[in-house]
Short mmCIF file of N, CA and C in Angstrom, two decimals:
data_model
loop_
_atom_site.label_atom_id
_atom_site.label_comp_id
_atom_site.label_asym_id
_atom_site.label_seq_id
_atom_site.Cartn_x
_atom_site.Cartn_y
_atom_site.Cartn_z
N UNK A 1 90.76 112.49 100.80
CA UNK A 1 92.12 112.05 100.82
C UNK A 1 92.31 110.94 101.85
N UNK A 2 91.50 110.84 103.03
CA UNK A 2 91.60 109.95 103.78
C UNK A 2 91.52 108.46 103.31
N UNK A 3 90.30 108.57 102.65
CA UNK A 3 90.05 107.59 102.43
C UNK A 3 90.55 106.76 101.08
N UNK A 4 91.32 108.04 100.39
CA UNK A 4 92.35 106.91 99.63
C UNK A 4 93.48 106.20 100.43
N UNK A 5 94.17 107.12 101.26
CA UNK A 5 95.10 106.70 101.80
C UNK A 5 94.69 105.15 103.18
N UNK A 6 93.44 104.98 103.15
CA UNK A 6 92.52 103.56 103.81
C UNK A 6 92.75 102.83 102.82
N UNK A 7 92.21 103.32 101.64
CA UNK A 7 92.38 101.78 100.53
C UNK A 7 93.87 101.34 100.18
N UNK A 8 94.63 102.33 100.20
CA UNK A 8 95.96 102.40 99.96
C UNK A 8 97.01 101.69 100.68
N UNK A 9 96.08 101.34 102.05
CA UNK A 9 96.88 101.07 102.91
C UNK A 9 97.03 99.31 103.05
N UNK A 10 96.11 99.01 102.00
CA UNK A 10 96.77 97.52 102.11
C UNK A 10 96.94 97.10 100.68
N UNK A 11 98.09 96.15 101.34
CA UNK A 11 98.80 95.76 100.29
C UNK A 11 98.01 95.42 98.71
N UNK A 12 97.03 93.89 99.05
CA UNK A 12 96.38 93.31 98.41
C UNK A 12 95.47 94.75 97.52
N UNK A 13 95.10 95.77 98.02
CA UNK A 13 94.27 96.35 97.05
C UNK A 13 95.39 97.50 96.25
N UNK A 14 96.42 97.42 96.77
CA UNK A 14 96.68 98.28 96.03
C UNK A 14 97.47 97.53 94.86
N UNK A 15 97.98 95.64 94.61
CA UNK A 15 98.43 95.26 93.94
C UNK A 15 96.48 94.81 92.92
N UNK A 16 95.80 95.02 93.44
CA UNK A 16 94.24 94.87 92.26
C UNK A 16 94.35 96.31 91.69
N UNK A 17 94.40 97.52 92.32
CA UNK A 17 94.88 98.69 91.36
C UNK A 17 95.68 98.35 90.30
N UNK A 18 96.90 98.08 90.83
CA UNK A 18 97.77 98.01 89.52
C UNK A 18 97.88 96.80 88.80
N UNK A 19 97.04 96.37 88.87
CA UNK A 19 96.73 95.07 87.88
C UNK A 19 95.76 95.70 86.99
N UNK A 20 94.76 96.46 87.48
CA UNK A 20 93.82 96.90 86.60
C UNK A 20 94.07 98.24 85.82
N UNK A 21 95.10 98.86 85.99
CA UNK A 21 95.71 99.75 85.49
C UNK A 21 96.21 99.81 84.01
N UNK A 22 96.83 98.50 84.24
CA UNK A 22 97.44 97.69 83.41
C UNK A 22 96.67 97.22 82.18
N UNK A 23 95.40 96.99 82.62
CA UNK A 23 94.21 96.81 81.42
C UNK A 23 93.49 97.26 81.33
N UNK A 24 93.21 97.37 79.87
CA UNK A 24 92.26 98.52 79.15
C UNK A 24 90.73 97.97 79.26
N UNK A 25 89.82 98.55 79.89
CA UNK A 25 88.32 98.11 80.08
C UNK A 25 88.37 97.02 81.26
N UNK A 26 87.09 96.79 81.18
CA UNK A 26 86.71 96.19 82.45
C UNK A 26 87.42 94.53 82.08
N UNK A 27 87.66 94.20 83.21
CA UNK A 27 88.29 92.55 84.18
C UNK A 27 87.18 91.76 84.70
N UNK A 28 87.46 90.59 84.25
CA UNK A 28 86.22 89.61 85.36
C UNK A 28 87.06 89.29 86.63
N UNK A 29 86.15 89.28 87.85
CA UNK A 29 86.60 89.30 88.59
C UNK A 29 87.40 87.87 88.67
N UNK A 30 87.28 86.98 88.35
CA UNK A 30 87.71 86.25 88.32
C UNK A 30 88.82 85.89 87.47
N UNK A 31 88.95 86.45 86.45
CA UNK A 31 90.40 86.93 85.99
C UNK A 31 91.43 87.61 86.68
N UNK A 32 91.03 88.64 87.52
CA UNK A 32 91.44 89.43 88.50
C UNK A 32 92.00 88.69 89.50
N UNK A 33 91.39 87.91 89.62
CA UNK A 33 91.90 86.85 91.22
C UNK A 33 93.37 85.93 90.59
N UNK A 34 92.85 85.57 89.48
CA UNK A 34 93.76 84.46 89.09
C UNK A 34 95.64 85.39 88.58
N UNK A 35 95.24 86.70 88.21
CA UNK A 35 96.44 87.63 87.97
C UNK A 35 96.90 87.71 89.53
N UNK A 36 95.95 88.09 90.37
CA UNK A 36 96.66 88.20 91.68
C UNK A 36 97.25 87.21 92.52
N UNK A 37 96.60 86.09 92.05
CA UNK A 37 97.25 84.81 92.95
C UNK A 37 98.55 85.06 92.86
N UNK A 38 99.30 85.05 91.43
CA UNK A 38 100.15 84.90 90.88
C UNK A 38 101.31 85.96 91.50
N UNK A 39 100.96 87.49 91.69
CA UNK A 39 101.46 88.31 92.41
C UNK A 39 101.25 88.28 94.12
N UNK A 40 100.94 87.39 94.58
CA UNK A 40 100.67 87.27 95.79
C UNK A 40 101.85 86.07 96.94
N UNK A 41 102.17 86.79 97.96
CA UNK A 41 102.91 85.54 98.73
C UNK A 41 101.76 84.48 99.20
N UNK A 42 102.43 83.09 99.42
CA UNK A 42 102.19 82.19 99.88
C UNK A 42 101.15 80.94 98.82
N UNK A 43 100.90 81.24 97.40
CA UNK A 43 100.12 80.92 96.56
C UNK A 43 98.65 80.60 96.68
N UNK A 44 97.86 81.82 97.34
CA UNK A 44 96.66 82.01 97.18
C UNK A 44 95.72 80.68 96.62
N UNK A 45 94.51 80.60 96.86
CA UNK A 45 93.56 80.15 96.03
C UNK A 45 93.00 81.33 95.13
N UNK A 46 92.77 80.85 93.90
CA UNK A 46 92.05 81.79 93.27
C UNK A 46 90.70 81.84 94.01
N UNK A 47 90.02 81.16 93.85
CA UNK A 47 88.28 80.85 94.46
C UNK A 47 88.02 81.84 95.75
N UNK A 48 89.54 81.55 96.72
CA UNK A 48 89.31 82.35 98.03
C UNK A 48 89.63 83.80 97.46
N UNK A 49 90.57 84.01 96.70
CA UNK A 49 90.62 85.38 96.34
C UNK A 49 89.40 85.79 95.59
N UNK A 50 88.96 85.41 94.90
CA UNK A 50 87.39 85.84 94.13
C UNK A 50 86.42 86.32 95.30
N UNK A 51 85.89 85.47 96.30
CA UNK A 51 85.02 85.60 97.53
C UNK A 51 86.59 87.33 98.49
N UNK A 52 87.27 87.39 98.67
CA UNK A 52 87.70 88.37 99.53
C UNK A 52 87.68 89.40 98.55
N UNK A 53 88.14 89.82 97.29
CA UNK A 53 87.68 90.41 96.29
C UNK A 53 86.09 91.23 96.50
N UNK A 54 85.17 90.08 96.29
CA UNK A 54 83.82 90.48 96.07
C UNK A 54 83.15 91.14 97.59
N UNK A 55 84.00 90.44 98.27
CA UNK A 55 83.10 90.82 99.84
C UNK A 55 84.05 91.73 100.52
N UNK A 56 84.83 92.54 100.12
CA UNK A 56 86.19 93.14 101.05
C UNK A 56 86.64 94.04 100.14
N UNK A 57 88.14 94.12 99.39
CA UNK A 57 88.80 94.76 98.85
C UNK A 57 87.56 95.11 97.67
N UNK A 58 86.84 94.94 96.91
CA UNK A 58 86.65 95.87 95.60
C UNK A 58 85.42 96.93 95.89
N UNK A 59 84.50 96.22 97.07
CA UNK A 59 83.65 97.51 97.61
C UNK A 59 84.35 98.46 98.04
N UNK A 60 85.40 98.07 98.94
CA UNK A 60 86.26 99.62 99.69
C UNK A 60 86.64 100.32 98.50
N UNK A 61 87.25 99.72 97.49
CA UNK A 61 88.14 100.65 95.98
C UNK A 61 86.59 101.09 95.51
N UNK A 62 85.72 100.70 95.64
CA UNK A 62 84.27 100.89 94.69
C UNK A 62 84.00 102.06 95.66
N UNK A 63 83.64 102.05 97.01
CA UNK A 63 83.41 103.08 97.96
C UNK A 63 84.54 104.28 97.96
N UNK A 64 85.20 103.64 97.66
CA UNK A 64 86.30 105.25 97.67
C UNK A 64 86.37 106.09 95.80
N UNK A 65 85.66 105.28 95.53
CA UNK A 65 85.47 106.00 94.23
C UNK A 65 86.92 105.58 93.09
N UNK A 66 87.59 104.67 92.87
CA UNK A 66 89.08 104.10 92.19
C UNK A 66 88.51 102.68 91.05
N UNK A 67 87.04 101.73 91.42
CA UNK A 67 86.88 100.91 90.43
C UNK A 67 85.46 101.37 90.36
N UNK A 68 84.87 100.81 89.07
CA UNK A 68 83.65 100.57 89.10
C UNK A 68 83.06 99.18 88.68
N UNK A 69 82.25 98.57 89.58
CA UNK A 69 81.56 97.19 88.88
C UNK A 69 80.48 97.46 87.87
N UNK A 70 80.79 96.24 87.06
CA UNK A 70 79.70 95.91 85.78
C UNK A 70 78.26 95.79 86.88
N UNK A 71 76.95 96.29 86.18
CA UNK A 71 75.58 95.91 86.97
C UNK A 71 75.80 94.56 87.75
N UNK A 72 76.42 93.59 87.10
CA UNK A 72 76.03 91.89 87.53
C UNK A 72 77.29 91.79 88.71
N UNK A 73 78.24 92.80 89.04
CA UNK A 73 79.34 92.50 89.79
C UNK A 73 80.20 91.30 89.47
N UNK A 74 79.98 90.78 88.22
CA UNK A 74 81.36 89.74 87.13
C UNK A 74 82.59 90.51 87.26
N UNK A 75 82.57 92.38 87.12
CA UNK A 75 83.26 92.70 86.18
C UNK A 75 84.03 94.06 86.84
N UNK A 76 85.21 94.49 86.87
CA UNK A 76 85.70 95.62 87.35
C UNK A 76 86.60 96.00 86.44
N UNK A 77 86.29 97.46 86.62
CA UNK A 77 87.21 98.39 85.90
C UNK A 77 87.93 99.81 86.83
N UNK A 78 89.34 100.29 86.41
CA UNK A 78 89.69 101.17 87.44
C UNK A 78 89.44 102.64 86.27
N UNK A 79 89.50 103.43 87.22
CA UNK A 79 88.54 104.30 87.43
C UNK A 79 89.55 106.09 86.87
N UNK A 80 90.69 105.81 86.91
CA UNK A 80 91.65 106.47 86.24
C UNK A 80 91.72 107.72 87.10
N UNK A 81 92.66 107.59 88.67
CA UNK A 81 91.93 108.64 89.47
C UNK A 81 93.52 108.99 89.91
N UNK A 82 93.50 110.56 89.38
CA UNK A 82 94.76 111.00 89.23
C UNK A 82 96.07 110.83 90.73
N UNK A 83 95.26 110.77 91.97
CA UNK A 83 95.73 111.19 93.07
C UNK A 83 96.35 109.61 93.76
N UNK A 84 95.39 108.36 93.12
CA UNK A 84 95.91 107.24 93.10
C UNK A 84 97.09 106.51 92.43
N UNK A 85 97.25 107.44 91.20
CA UNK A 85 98.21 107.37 90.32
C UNK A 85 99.34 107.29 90.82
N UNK A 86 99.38 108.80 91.13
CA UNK A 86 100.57 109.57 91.62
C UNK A 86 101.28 109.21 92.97
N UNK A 87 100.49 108.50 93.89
CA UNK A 87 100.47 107.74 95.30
C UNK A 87 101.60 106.30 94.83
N UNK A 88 100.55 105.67 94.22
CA UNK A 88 101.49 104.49 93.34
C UNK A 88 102.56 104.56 93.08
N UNK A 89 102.73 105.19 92.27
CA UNK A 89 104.22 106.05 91.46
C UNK A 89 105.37 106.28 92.83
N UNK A 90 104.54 106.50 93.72
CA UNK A 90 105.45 107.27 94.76
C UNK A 90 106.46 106.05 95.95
N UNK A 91 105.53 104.62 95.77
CA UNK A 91 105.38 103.82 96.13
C UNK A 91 106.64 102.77 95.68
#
């Protein structure tokens, strides 16, 4: 539980949750970036969001058990994890 409430605790991953929520099967990450720019203050780079993505936010959601990457790390999918749900919702 801790460690959802770590991933939970910032903003940016918990708006890549609910982006990926939102779609059925796996996301390129780079699709992913370009949905979030868009939900993001100050208008992001996509490119920089792709690199903080890959090196930051999707290992912690990958380490806490909420996405899983494709073998090649292109590709993320969420993970349908009831307690994240319900956190969201609450949110």
């Amino acid at each position: 539980m801790d460690t959802i409430f770590r991933v939970l605790s910032d903003a940016r991953r918990r708006r890549v949750i609910r982006l990926l929520r939102a779609r059925e099967g796996a996301v390129a990450v780079s699709a992913l970036a370009e949905a979030l720019a868009a939900r993001e203050p100050g208008d992001p780079e996509p490119e920089r969001l792709v690199v903080s993505l890959q090196h930051v936010h999707l290992p912690k959601l990958e380490g806490a058990g909420v996405v899983d990457y494709t073998s090649d790390r292109s590709q993320v999918r969420y993970r349908d994890v009831a307690l994240v749900d319900r956190l969201l919702e609450q949110l």
